[in-house]
Tab-separated table of N, CA and C and ligand atoms in Angstrom:
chain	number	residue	atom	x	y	z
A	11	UNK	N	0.840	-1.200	0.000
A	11	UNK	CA	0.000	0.000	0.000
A	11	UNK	C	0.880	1.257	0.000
A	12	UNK	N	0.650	1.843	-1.058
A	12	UNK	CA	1.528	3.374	-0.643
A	12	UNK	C	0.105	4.865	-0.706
A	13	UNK	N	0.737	5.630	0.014
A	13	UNK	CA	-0.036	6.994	0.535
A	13	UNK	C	0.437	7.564	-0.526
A	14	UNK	N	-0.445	8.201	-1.258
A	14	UNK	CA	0.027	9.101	-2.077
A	14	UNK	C	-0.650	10.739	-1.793
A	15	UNK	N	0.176	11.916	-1.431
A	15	UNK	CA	-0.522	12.926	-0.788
A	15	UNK	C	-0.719	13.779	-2.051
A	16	UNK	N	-1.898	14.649	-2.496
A	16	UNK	CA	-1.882	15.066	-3.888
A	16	UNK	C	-2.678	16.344	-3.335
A	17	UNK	N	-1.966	17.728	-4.042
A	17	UNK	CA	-2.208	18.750	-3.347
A	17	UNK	C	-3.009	19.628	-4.392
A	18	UNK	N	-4.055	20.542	-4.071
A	18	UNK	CA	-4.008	21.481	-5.179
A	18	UNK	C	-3.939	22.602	-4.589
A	19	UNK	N	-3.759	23.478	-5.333
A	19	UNK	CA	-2.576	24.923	-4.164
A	19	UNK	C	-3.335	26.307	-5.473
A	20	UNK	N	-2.968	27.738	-4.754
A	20	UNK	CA	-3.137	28.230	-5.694
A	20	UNK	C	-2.032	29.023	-5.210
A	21	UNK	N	-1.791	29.830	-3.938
A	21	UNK	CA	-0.245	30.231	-3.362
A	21	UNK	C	0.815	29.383	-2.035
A	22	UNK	N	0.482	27.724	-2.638
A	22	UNK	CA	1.562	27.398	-1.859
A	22	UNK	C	1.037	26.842	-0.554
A	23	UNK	N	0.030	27.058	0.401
A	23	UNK	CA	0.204	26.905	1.626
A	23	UNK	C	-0.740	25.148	1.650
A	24	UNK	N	-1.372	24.797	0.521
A	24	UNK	CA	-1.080	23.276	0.124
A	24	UNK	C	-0.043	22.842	-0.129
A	25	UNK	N	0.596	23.233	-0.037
A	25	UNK	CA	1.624	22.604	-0.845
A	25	UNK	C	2.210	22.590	0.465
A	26	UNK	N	2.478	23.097	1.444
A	26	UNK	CA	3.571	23.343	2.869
A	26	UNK	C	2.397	21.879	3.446
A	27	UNK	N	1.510	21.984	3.719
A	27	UNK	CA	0.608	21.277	4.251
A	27	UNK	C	0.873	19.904	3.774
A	28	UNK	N	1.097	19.794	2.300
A	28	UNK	CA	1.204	17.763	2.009
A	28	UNK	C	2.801	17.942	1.931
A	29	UNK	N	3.677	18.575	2.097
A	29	UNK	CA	4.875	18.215	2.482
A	29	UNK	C	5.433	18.213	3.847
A	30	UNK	N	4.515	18.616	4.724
A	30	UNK	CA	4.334	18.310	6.136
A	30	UNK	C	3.762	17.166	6.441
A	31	UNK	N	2.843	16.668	5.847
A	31	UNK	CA	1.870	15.267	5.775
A	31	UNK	C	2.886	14.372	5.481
A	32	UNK	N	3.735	14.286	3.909
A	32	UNK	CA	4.862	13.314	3.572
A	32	UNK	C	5.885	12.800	4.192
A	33	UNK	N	6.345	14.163	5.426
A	33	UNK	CA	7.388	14.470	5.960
A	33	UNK	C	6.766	13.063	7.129
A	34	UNK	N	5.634	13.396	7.817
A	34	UNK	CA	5.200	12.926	8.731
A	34	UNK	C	4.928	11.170	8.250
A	35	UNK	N	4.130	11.083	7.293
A	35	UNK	CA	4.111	9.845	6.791
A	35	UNK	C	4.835	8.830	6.637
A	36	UNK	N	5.951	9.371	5.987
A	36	UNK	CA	6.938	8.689	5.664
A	36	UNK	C	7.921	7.825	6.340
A	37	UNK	N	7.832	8.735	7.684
A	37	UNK	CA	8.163	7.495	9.038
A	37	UNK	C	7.948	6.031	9.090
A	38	UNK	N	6.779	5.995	8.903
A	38	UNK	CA	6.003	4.527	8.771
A	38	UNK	C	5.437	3.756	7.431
A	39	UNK	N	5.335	4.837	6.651
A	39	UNK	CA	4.732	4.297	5.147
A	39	UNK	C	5.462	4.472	3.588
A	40	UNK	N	5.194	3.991	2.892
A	40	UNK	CA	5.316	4.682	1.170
A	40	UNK	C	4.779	5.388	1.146
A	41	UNK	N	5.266	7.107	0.721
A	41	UNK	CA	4.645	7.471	-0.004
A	41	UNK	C	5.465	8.964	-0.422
A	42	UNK	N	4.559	9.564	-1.088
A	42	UNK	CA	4.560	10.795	-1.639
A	42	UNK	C	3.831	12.058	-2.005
A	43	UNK	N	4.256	13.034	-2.188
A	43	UNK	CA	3.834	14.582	-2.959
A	43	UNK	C	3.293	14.939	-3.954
A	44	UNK	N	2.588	14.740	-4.533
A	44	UNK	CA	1.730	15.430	-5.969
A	44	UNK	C	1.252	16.451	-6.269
A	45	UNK	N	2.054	17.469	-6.587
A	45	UNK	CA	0.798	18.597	-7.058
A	45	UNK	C	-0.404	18.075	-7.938
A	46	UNK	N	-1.278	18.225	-8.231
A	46	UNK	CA	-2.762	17.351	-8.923
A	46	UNK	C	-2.167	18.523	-10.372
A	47	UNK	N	-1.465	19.718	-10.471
A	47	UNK	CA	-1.091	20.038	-11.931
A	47	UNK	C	-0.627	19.071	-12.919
A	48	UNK	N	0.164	18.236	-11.858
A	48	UNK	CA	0.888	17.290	-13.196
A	48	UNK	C	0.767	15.949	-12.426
A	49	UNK	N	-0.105	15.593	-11.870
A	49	UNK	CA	-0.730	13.805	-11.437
A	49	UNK	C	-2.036	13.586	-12.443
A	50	UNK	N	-1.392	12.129	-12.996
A	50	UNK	CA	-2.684	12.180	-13.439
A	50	UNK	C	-3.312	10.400	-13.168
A	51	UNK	N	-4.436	10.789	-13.338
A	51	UNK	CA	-5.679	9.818	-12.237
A	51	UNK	C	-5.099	8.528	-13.016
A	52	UNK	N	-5.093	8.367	-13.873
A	52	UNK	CA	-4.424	6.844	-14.255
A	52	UNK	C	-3.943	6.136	-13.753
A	53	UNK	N	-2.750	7.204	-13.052
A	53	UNK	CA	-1.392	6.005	-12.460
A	53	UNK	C	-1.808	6.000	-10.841
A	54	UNK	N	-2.894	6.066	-10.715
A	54	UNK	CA	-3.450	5.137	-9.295
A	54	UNK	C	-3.679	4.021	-9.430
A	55	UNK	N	-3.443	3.413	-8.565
A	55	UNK	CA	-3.353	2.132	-8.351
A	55	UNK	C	-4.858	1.615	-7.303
A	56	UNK	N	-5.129	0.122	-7.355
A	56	UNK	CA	-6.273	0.240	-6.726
A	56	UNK	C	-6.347	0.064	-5.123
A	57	UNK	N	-4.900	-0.360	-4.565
A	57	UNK	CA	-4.866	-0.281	-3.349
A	57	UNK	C	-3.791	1.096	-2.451
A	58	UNK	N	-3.619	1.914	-3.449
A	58	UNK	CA	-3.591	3.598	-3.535
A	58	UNK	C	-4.368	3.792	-2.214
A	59	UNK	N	-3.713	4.330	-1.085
A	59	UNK	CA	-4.307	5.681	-0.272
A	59	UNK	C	-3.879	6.843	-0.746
A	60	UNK	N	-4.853	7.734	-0.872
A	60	UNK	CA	-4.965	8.925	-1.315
A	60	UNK	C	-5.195	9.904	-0.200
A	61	UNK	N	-4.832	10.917	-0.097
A	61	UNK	CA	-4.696	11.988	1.026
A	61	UNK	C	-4.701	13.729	0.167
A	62	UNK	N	-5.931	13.948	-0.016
A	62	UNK	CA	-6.772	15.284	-0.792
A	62	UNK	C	-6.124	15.956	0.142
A	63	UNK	N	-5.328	16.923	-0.649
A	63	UNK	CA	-5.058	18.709	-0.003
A	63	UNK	C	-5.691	19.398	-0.716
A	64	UNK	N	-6.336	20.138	-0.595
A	64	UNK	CA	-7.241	21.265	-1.147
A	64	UNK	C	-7.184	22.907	-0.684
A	65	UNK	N	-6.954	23.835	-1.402
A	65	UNK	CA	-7.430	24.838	-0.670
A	65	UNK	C	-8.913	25.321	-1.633
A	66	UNK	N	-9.612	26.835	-1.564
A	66	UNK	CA	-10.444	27.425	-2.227
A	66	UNK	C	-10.577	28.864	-2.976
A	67	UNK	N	-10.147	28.411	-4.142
A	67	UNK	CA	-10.144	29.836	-4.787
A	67	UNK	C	-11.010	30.620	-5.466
A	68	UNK	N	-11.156	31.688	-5.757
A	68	UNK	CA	-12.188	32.626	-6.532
A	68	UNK	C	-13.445	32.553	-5.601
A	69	UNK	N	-14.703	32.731	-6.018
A	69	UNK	CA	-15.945	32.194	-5.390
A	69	UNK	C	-16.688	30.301	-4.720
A	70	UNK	N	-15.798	30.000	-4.090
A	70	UNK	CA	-15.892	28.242	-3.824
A	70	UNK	C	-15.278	27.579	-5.117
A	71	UNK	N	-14.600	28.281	-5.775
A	71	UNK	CA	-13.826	26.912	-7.092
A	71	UNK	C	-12.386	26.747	-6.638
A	72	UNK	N	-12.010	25.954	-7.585
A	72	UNK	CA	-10.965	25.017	-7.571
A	72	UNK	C	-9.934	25.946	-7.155
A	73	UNK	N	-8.579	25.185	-6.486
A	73	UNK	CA	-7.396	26.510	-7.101
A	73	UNK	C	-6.421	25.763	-8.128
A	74	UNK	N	-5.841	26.974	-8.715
A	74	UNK	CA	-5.378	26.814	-10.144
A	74	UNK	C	-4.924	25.376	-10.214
A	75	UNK	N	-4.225	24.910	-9.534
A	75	UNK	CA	-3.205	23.221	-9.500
A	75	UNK	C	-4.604	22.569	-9.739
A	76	UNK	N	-5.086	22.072	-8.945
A	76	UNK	CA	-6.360	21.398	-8.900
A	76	UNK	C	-6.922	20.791	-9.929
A	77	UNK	N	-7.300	22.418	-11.054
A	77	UNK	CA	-7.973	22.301	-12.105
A	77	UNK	C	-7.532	21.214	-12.947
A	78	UNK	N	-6.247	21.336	-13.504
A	78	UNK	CA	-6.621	20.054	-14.645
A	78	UNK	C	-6.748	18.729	-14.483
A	79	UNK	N	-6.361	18.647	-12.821
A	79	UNK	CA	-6.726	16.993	-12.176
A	79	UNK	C	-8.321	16.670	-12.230
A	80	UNK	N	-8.802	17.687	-11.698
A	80	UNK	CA	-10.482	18.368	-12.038
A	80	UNK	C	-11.001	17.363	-13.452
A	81	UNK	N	-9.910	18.418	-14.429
A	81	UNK	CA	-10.699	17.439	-15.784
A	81	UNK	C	-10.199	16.695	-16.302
A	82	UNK	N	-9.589	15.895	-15.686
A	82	UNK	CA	-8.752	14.836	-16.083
A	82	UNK	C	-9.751	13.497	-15.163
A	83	UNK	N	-9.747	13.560	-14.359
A	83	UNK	CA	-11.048	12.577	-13.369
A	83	UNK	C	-12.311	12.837	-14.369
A	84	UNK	N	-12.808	13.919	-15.138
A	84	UNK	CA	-13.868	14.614	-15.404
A	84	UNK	C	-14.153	13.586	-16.623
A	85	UNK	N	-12.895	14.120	-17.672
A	85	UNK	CA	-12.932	13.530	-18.755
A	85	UNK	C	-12.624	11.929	-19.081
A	86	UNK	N	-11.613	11.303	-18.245
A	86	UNK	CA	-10.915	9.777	-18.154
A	86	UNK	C	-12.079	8.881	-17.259
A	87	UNK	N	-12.740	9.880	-16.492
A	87	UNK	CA	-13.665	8.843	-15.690
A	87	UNK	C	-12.861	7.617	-15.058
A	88	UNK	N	-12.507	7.616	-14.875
A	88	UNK	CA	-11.130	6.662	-14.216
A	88	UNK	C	-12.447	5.312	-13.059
A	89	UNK	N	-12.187	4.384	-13.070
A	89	UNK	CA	-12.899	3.588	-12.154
A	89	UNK	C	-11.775	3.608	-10.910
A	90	UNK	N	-12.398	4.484	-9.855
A	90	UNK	CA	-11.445	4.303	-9.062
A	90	UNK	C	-11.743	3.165	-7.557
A	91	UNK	N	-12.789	2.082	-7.848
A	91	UNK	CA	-13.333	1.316	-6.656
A	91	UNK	C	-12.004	0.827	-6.235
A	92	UNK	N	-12.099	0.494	-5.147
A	92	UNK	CA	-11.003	0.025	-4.167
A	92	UNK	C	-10.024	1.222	-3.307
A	93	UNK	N	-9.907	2.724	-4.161
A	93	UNK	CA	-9.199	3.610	-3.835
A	93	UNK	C	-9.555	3.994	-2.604
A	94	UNK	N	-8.716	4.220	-1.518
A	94	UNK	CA	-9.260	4.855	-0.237
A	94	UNK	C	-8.546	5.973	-0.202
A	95	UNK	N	-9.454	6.979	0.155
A	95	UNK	CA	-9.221	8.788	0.192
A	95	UNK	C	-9.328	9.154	1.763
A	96	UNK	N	-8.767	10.358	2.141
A	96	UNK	CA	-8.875	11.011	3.203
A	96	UNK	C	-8.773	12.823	2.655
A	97	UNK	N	-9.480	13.592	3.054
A	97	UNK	CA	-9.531	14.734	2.609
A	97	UNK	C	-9.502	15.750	3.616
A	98	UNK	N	-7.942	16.482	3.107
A	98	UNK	CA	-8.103	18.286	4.098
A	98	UNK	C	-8.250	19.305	3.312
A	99	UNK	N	-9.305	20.202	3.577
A	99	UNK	CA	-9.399	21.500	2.823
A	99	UNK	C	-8.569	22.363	3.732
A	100	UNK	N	-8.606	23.635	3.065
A	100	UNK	CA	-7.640	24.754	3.231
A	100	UNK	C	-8.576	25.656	2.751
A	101	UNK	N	-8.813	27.018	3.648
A	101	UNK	CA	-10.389	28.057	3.138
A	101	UNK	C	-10.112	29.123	4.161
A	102	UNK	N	-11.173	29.869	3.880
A	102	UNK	CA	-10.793	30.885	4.921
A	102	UNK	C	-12.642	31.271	5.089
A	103	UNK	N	-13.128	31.338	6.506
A	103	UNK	CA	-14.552	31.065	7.006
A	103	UNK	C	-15.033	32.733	6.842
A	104	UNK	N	-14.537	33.465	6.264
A	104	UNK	CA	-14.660	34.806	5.506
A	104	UNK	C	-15.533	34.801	5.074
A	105	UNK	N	-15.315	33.897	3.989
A	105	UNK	CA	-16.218	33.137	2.441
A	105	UNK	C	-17.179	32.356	2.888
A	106	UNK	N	-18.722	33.027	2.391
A	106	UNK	CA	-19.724	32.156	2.621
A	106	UNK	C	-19.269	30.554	1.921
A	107	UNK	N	-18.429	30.466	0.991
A	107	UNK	CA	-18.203	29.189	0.138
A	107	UNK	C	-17.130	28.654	0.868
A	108	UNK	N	-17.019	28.757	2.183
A	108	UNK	CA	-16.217	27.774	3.107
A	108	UNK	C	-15.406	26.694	2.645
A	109	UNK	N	-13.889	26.373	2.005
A	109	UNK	CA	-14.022	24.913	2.135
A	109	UNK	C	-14.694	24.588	1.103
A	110	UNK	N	-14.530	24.760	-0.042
A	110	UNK	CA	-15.822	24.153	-0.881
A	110	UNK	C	-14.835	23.682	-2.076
A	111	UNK	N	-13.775	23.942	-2.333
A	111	UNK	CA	-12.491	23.058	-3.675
A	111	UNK	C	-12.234	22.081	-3.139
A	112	UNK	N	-11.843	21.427	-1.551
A	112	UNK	CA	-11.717	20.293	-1.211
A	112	UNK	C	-13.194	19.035	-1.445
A	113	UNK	N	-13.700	19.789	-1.036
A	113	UNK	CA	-15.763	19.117	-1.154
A	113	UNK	C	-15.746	18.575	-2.532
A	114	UNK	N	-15.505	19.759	-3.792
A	114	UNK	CA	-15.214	19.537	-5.301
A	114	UNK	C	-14.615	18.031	-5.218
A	115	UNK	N	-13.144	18.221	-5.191
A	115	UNK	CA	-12.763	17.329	-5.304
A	115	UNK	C	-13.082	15.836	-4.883
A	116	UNK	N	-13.284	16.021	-3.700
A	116	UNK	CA	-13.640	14.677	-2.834
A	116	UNK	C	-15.108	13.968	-3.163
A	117	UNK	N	-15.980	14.775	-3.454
A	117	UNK	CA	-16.963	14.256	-4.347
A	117	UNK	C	-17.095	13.870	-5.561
A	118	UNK	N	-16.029	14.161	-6.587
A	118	UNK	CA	-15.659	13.871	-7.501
A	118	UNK	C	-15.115	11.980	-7.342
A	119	UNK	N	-14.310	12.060	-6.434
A	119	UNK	CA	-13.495	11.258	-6.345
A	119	UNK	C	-14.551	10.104	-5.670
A	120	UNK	N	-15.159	10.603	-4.684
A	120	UNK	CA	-16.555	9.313	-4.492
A	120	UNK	C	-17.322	8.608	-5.474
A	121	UNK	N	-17.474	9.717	-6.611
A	121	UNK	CA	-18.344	9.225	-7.777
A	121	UNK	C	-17.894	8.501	-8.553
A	122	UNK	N	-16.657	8.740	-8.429
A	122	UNK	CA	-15.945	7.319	-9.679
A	122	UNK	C	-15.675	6.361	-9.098
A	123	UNK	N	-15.972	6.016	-7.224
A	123	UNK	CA	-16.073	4.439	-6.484
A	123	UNK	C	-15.270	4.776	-5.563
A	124	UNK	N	-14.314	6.165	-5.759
A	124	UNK	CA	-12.945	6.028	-4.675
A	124	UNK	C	-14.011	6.089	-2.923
A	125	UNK	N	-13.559	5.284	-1.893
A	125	UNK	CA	-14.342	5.171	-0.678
A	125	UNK	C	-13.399	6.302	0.391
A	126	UNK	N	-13.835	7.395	1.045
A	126	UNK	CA	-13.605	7.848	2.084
A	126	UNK	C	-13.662	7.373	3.410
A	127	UNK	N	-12.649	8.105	3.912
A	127	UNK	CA	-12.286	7.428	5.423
A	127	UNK	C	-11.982	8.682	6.205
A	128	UNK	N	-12.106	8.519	7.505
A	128	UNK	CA	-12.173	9.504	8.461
A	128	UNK	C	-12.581	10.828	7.912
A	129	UNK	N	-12.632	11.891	9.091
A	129	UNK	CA	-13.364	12.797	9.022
A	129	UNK	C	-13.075	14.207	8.292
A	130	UNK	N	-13.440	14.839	7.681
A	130	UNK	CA	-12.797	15.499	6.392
A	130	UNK	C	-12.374	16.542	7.335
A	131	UNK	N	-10.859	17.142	7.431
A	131	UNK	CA	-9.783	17.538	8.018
A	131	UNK	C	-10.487	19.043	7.266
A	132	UNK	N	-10.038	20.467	7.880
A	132	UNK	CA	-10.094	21.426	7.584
A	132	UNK	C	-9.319	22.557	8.375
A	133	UNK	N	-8.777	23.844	7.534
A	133	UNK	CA	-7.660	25.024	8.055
A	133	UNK	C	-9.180	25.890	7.520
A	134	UNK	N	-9.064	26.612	8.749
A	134	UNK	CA	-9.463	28.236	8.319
A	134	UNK	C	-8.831	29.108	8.604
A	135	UNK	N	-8.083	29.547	7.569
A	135	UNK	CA	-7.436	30.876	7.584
A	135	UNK	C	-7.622	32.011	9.047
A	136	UNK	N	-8.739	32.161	8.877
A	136	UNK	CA	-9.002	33.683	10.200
A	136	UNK	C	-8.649	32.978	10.928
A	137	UNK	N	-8.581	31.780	11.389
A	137	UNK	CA	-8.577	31.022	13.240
A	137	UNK	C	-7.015	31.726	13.182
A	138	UNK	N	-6.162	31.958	12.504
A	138	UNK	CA	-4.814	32.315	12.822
A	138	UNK	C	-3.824	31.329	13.357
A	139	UNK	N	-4.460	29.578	13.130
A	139	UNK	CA	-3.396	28.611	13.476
A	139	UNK	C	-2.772	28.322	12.058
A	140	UNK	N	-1.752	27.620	12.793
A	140	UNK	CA	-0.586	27.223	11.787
A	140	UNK	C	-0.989	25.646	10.829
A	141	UNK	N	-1.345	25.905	9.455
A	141	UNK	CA	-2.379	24.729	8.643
A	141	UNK	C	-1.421	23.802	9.249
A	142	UNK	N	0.194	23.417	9.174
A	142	UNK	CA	0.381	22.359	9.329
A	142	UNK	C	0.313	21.541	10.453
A	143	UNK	N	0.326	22.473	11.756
A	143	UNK	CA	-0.158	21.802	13.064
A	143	UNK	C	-1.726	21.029	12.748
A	144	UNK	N	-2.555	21.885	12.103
A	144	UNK	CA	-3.731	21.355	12.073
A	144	UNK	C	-3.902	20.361	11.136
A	145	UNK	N	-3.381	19.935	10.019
A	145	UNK	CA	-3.103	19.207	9.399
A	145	UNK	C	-2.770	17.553	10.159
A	146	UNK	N	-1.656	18.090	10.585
A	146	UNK	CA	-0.880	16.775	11.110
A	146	UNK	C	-1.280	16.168	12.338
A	147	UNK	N	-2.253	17.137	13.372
A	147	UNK	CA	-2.829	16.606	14.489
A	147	UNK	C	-4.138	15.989	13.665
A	148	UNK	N	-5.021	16.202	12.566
A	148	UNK	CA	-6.113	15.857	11.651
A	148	UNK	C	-5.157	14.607	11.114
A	149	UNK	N	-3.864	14.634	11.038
A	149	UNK	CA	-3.370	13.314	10.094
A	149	UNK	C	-3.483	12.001	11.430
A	150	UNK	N	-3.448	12.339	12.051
A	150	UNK	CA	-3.329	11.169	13.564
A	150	UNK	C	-4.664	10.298	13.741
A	151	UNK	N	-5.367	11.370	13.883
A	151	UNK	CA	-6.707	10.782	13.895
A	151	UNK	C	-7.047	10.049	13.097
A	152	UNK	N	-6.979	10.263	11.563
A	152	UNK	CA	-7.976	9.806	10.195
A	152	UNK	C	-6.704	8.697	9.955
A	153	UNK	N	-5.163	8.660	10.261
A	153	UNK	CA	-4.914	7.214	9.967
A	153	UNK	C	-5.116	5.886	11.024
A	154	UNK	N	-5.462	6.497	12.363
A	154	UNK	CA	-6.265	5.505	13.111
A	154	UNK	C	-7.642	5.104	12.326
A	155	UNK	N	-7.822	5.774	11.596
A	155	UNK	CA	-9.053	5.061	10.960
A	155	UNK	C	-8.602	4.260	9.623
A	156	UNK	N	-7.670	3.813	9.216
A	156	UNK	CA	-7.430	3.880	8.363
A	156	UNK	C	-7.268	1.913	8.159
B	230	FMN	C1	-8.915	35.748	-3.885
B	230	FMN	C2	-9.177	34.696	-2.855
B	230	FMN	C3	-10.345	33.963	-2.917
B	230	FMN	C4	-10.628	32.992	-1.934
B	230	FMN	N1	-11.825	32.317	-1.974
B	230	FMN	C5	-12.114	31.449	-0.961
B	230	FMN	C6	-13.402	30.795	-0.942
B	230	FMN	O1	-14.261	30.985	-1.786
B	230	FMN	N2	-13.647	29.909	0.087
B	230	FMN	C7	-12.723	29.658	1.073
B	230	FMN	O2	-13.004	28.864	1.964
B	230	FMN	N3	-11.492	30.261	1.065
B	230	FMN	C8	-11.174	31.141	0.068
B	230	FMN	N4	-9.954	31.767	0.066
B	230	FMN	C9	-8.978	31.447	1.146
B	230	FMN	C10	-7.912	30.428	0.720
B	230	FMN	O3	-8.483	29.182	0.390
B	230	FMN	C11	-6.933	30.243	1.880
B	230	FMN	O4	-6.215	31.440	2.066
B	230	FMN	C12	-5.961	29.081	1.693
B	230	FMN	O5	-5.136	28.944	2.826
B	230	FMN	C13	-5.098	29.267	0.461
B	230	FMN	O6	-4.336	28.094	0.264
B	230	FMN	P1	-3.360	27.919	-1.031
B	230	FMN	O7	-2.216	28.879	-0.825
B	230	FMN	O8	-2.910	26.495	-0.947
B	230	FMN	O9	-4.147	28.183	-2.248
B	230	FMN	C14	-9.677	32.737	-0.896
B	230	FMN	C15	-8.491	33.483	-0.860
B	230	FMN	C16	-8.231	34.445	-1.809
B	230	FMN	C17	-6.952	35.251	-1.714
């Protein structure tokens, strides 16, 4: 089984977040870093853990990385049954659209069979904590479920 952590970012602070996750992971497991710009849904495998970084850009859409993983799941339809996901957004509770590019994604990723596990991890910006503390205390929990 390898973890594969796959981020979509629009300035970076996904990206600090699944290389804090990898950093942490990697102790005990396989795995790795993906920006979702240049991963593409194919080369999952079916006993693939997957670990969604997300943040939210513009009005609740994607941020830029995201997107062409977006239509690449969209268009390939990929059968992803067997895949197990865990999902953290990144948002700021400003925005009535809370959190809503990680949701994108992770529902995406349900619909083509991939199965979720533990409880969908989330950073809000205004709280003024540090994403990767919150991240990595959210990573403890959801791989006891795992
Ligand atoms: C122009 C702009 C639009 C944003 N829109 C949203 C939004 O609709 N919903 C939300 O929850 N957060 C929104 N955010 C907050 C970001 O998701 C948050 O700052 C996050 O930490 C950015 O992570 P990133 O650097 O990985 O993209 C927005 C931020 C900016 C600057």
């Amino acid at each position: 089984m390898k973890i594969l952590v796959i981020y979509g970012t629009e300035t970076g602070n996904a990206e600090m977040v699944a290389d804090d996750l990898v950093d942490a992971l990697s102790q005990d497991f396989e795995s790795s870093g993906h920006d979702m710009a240049h991963f593409d849904p194919a080369t999952i495998a079916t006993d693939d853990v997957l670990i969604v970084v997300c943040s939210t850009y513009g009005d609740g859409e994607l941020p830029n990385s995201a997107q062409p993983f977006f239509q690449h799941l969209d268009s390939q339809a990929p059968d992803l049954t067997g895949v197990r996901f865990a999902t953290f957004g990144l948002g700021d509770s400003f925005y009535e659209t809370f959190n809503r590019g990680s949701q994108i994604i992770a529902d995406k990723l349900a619909t083509l069979g991939a199965c979720e596990f533990g409880q969908r991890g989330v950073h809000d910006a205004s709280s003024g904590e540090l994403p990767g503390e919150i991240a990595l205390s959210w990573l403890k929990q959801t791989l006891a479920e795992l």
